[in-house]
Coordinates of C-alpha atoms and ligand atoms in Angstrom, one line a residue:
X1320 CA 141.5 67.2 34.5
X1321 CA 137.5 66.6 34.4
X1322 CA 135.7 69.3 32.7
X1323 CA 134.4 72.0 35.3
X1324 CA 130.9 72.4 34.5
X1325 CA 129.2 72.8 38.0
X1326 CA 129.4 73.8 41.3
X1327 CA 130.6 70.1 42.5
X1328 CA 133.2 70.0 39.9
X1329 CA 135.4 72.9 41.5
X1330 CA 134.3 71.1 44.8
X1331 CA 136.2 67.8 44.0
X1332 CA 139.2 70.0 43.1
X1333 CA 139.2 72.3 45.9
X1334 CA 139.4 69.1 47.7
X1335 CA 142.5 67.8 46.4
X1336 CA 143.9 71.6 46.2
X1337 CA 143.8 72.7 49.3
X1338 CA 144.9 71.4 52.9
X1339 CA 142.6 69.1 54.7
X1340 CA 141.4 71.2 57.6
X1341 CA 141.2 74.2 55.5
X1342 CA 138.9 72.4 53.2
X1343 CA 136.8 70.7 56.3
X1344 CA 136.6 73.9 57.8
X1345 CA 134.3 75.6 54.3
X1346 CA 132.3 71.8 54.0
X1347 CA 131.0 71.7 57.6
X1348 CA 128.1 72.5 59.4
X1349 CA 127.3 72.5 63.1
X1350 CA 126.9 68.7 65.1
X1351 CA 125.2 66.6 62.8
X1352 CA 125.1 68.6 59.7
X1353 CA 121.2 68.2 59.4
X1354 CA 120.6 71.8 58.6
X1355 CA 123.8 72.6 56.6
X1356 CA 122.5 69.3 54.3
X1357 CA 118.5 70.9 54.5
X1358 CA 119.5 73.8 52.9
X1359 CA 120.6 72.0 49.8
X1360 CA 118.2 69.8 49.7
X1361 CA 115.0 72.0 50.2
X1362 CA 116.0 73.6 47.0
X1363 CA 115.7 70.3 44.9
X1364 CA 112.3 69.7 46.2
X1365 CA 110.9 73.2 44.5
X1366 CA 109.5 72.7 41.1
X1367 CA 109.9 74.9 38.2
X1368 CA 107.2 75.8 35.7
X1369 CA 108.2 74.7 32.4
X1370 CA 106.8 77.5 29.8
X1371 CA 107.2 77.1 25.9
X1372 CA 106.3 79.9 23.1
X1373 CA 107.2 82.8 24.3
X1374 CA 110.2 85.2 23.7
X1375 CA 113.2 84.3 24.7
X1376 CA 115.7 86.5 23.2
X1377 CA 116.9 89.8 24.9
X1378 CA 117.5 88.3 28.8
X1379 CA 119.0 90.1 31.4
X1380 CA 119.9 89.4 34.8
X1381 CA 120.7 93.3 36.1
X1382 CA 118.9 93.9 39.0
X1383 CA 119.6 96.1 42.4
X1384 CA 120.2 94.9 45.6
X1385 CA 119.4 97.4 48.9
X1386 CA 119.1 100.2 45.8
X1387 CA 123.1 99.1 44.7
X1388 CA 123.1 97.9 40.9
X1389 CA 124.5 94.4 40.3
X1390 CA 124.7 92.4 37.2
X1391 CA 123.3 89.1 38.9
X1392 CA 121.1 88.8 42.3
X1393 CA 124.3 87.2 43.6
X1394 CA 126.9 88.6 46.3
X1395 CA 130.2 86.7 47.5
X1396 CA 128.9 86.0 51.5
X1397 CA 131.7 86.8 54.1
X1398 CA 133.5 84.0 55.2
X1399 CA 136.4 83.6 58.0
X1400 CA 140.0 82.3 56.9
X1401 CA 139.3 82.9 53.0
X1402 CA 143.1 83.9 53.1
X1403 CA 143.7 80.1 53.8
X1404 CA 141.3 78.7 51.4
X1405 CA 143.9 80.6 48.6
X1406 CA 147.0 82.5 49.3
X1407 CA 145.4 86.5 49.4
X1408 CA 141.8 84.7 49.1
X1409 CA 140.0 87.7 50.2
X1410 CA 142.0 90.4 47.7
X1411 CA 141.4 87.9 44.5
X1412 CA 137.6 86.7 45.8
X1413 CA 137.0 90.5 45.8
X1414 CA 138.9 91.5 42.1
X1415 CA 136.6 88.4 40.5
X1416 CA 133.6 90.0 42.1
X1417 CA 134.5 93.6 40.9
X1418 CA 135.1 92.3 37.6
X1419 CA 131.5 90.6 37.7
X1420 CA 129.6 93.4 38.9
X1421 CA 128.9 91.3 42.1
X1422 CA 129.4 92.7 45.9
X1423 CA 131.5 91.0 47.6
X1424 CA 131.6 90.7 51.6
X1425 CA 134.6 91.0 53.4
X1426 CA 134.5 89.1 57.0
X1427 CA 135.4 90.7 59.7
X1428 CA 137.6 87.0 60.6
X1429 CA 139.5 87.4 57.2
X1430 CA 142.6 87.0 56.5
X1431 CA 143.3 89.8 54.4
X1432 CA 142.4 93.2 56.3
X1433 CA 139.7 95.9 55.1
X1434 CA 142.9 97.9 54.1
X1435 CA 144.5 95.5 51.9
X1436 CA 141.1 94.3 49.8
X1437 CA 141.2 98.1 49.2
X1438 CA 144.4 98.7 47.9
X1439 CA 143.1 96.1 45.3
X1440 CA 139.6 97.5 44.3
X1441 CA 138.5 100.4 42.6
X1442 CA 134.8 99.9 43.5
X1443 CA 133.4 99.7 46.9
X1444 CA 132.6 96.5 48.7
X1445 CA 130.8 95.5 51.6
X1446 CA 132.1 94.7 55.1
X1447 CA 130.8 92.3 57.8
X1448 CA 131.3 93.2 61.2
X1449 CA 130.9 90.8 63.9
X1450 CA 130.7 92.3 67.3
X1451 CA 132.9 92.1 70.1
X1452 CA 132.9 92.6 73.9
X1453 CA 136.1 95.3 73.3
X1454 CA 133.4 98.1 72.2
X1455 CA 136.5 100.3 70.8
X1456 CA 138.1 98.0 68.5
X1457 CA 134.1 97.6 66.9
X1458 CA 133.8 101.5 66.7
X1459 CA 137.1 101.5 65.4
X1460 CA 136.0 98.7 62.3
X1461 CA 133.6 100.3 61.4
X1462 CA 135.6 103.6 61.1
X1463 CA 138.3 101.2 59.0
X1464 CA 135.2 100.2 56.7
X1465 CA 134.1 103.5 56.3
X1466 CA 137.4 105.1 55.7
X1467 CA 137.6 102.4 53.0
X1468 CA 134.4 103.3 51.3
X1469 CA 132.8 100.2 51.9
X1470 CA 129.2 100.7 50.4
X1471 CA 127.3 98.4 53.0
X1472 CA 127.5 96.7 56.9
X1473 CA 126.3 93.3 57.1
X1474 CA 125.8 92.9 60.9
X1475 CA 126.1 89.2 61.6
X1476 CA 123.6 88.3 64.5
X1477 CA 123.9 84.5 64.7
X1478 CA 127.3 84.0 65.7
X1479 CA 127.6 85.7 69.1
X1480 CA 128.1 81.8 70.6
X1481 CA 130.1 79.7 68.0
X1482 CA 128.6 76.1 67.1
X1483 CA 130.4 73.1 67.2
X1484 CA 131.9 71.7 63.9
X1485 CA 133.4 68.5 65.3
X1486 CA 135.8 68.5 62.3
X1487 CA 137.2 71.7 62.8
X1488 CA 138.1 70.3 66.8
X1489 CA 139.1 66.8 65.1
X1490 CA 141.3 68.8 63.0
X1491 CA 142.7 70.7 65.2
X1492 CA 142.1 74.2 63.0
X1493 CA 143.8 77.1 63.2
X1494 CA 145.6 80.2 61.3
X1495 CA 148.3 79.7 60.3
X1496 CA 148.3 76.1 61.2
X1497 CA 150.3 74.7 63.4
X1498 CA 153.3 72.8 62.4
X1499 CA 152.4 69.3 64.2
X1500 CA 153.3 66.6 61.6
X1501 CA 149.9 65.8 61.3
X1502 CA 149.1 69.5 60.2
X1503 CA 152.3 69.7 58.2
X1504 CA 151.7 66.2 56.3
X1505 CA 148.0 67.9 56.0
X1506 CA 150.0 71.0 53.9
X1507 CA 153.2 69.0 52.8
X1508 CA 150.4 67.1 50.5
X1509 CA 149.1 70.1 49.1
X1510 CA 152.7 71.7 47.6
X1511 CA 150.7 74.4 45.3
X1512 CA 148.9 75.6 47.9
X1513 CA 152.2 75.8 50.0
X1514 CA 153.9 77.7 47.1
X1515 CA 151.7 80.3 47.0
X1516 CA 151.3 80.8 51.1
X1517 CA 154.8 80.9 50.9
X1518 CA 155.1 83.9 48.8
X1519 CA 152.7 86.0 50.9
X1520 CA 152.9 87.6 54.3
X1521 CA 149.1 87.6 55.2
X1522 CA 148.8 84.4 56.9
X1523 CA 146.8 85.7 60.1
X1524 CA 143.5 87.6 61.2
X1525 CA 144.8 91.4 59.5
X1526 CA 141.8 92.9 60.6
X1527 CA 142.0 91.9 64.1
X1528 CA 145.9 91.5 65.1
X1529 CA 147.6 94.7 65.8
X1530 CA 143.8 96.4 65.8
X1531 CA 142.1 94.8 68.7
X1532 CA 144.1 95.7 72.1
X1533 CA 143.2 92.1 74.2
X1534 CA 144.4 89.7 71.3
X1535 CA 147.3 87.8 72.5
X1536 CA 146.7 84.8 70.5
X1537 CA 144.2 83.7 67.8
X1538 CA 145.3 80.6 67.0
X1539 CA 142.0 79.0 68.6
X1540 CA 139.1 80.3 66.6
X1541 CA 136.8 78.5 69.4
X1542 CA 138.9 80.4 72.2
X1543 CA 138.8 83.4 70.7
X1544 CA 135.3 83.8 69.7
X1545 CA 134.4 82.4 73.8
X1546 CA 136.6 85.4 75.0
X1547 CA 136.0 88.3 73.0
X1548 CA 132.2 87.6 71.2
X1549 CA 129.6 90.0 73.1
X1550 CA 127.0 87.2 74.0
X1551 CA 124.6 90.1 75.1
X1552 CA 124.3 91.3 71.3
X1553 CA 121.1 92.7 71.9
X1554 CA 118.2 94.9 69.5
X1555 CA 119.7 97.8 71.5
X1556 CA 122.9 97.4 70.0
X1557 CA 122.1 97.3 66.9
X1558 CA 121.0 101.1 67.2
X1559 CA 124.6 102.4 68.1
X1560 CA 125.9 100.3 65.4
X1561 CA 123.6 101.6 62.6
X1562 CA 124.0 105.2 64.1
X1563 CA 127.7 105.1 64.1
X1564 CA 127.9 103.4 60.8
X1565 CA 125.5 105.8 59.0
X1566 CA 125.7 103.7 55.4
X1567 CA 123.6 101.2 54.0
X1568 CA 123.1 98.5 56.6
X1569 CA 122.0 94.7 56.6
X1570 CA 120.9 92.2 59.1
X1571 CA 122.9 88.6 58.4
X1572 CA 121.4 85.8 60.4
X1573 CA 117.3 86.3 60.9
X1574 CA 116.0 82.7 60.4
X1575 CA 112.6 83.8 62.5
X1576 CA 109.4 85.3 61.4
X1577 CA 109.4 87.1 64.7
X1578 CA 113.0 88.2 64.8
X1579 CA 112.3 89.3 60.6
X1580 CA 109.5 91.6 62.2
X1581 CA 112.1 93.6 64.7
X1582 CA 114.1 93.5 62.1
X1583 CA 112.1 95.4 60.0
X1584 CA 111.6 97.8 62.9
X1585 CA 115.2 99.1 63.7
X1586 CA 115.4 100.8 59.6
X1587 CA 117.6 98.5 58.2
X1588 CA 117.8 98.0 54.8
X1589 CA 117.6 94.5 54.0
X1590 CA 117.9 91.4 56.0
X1591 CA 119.6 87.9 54.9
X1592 CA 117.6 85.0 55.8
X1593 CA 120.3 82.7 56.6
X1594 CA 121.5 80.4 59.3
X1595 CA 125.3 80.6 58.9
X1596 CA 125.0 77.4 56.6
X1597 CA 123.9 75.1 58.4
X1598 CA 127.3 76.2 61.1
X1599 CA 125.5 77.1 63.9
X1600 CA 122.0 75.9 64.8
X1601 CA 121.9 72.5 63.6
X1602 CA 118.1 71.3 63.8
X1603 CA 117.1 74.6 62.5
X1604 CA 115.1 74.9 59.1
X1605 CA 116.6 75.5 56.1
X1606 CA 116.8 79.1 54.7
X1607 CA 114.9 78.6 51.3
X1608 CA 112.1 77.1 53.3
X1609 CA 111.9 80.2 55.5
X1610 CA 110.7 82.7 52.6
X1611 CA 109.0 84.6 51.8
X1612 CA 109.1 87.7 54.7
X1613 CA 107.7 90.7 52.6
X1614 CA 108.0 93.8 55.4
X1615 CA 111.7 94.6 54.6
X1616 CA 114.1 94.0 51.6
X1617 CA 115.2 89.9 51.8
X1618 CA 117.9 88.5 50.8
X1619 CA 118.6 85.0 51.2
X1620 CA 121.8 83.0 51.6
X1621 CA 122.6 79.2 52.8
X1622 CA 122.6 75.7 50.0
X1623 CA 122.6 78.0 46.9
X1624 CA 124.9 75.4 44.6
X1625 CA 123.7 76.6 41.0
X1626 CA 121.9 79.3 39.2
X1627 CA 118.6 77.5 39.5
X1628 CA 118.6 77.8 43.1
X1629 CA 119.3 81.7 42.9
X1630 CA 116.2 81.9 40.9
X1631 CA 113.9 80.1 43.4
X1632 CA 114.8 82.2 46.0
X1633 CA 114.1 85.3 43.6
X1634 CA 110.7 83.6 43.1
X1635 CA 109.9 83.1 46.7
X1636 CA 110.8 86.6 47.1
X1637 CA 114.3 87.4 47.4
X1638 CA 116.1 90.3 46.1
X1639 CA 119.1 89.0 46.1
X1640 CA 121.3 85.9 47.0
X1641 CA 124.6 85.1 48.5
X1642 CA 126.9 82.1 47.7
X1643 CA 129.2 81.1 50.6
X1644 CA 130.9 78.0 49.8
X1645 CA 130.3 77.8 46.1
X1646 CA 133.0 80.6 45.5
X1647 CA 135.5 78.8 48.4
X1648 CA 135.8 75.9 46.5
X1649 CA 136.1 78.0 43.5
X1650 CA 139.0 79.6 45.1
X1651 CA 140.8 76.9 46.8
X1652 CA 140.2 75.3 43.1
X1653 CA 142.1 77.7 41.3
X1654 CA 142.5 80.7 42.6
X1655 CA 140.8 84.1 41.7
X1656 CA 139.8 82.4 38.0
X1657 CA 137.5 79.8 39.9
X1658 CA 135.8 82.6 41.7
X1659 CA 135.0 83.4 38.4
X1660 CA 134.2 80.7 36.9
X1661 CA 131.9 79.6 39.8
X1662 CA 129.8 83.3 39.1
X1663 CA 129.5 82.3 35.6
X1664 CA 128.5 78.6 36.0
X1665 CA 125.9 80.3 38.3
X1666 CA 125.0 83.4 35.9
X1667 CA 124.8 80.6 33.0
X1668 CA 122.2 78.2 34.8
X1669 CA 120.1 80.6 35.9
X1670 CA 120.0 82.2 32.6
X1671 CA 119.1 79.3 30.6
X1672 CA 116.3 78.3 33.4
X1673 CA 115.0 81.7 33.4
X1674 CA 114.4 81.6 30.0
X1675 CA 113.1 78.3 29.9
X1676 CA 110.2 79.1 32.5
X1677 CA 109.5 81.8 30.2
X1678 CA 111.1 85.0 31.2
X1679 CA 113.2 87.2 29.7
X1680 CA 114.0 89.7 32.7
X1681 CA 115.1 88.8 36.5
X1682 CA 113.2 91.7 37.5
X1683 CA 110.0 90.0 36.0
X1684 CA 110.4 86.5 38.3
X1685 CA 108.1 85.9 40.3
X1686 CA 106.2 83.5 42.3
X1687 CA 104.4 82.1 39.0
X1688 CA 107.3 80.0 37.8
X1689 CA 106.9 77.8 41.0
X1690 CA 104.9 74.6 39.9
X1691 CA 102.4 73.9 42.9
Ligands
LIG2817 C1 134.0 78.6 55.7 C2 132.9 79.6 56.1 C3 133.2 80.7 56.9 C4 132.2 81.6 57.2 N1 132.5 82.7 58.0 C5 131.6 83.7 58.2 C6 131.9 84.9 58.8 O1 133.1 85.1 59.1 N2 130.9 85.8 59.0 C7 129.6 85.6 58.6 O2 128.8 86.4 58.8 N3 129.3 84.4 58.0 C8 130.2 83.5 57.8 N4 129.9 82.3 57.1 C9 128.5 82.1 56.7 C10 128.3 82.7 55.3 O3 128.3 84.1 55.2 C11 126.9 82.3 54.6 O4 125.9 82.5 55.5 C12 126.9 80.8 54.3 O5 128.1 80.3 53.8 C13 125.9 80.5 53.2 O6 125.8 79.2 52.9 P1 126.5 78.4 51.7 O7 127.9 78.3 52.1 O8 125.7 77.2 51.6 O9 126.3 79.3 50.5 C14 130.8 81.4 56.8 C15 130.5 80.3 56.0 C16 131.5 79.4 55.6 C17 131.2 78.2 54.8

């Protein structure tokens, strides 16, 4: 086995580890993938001041993130299916992050539940809630998250329509998948991944079957998410939801300087410049080209694939950062170890380039080690 010393690396062996549509379904974006590819690319295209003669020694990364410490500006991102990514994706992904003194973000399309990502924690983690046209099954998730000590809401307002990822369609997705002998050469060909599905029970949407009173079958994400997504998610809403909830509260999705503005307005903590990675508004910008927005706490998610990345968006005004796909492929690589390792290839890079444009505390980055 190559060396894992990057981002890519546990890329090219999530690929051969895990089933094809399961691995499609983490590397697409929405139509033509323009914006999913933007938002790696716009990072490479920011310069770094190179400083030399200064002190080095001492560095430190700690930092807080809406007032919560954390030892890196870098939370896991909620993502849908992680449970098929890696056997009990969700309850590992969460155990690295604890261990790293990361949040991580449980979707509210996981496969483990709330419940069970609890009963493997011992430090609270954050919940995203996506919200549906069956008002009592919302109230009663964020009940479930509160109950479970979950220390912040990410309210996902970018997904109330779901964008096309022709692969997904091509590949016919679905959880479990179906046992077509396309889908089953698809897992036959992946027999440590089978192994290990095998030898767990949580195989379907936990926090949604047996909660939600209208879901007969979830097998067709696109289905679903037409039926039961409220497509009249309005500013109004996100009142109720923020009274109700009454915790720590952040805004996933705001792309706009307009929308960042009525953001700021409803009291929310922070917002996460993001556009779903590139999955749902393809021709939209990229989200590293859409900082800075100073008038609430930012954070910024969407193409961060190494530590040097984090730290531009800290210099362009982020708080704090979130990596979607970079820990998937970490996990469908090897489990709740490449979760790991993809937060310390991360914490690594952006150590090393900190302290090579001269600074010895993330705290202290700002905008001055961007080369015009
Ligand atoms: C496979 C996958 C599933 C996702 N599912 C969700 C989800 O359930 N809820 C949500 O708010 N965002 C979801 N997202 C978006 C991520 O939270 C995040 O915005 C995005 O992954 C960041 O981009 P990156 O993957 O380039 O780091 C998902 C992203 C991916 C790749």
């Amino acid at each position: 086995m190559t060396q894992i010393l990057e981002i890519r690396d546990l890329k090219a062996l999530a690929r051969r580890r895990v089933p094809k549509l399961f691995f499609d379904y983490a590397d697409s974006g929405a139509w033509t993938e323009r914006t999913y590819r933007a938002n790696e690319e716009d990072f490479a295209g920011i310069k770094l001041r190179q400083r030399v003669l200064v002190d080095m020694s001492d560095r430190s990364l700690e930092t807080t993130m809406i007032g919560q410490k954390v030892s890196m500006p870098v939370a896991l991102a909620p993502t849908g299916l992680t449970g098929m990514q890696h056997a009990d994706g969700e309850m590992l992904a969460a155990q690295a992050a604890e261990a790293f003194g990361v949040p991580f973000t449980l979707s509210t399309m996981s496969i483990c539940s709330i419940e069970d990502v609890a009963s493997v924690t011992t430090k609270p983690f954050w919940f995203q809630l996506y919200v549906m046209r069956e008002r009592e099954f919302v109230l009663d998730l964020i009940d479930r998250a509160k109950a479970a000590k979950c220390s912040a809401l990410v309210l996902t307002l970018d997904l109330q329509i779901l964008g096309q990822r022709h692969k997904d369609l091509r590949n016919g997705l679905s959880a479990p998948p179906r046992l077509t002998p396309k889908h089953l050469w698809m897992m036959a060909t992946r027999p440590g991944w089978c192994m290990k599905m095998l030898g767990t029970n949580r195989r379907t949407f936990r926090n949604i079957v047996g909660h939600a009173k209208s879901v007969a079958d979830l097998s067709s994400l696109q289905a679903w998410t037409n039926e039961q997504f409220d497509p009249q998610l309005s500013w109004k809403d996100v009142e109720w939801i923020k009274e109700r909830w009454s915790g720590p509260l952040i805004l996933k999705g705001i792309l706009d300087p307009e929308d960042a503005k009525m953001a700021a307005k409803t009291g929310a903590d922070a917002i996460i410049v993001s556009n779903h990675g590139g999955r749902q508004l393809d021709g939209a910008h990229s989200s590293i080209s859409m900082l800075p927005r100073d008038q609430i706490e930012v954070h910024l998610d969407g193409g961060i694939r190494s530590g040097q990345d984090v730290l531009k968006a800290i210099a362009l005004g982020a708080k704090g950062t979130y990596i979607g796909r970079p820990f998937l492929y970490g996990l469908g690589a090897l489990g709740k170890e490449g979760v790991t390792l993809a937060l310390d290839i991360i914490r690594k890079e952006m150590d090393t380039t900190m302290a090579l444009c001269g600074k010895r505390r993330i705290t202290e980055v700002g905008r001055d080690i961007i080369a015009e």
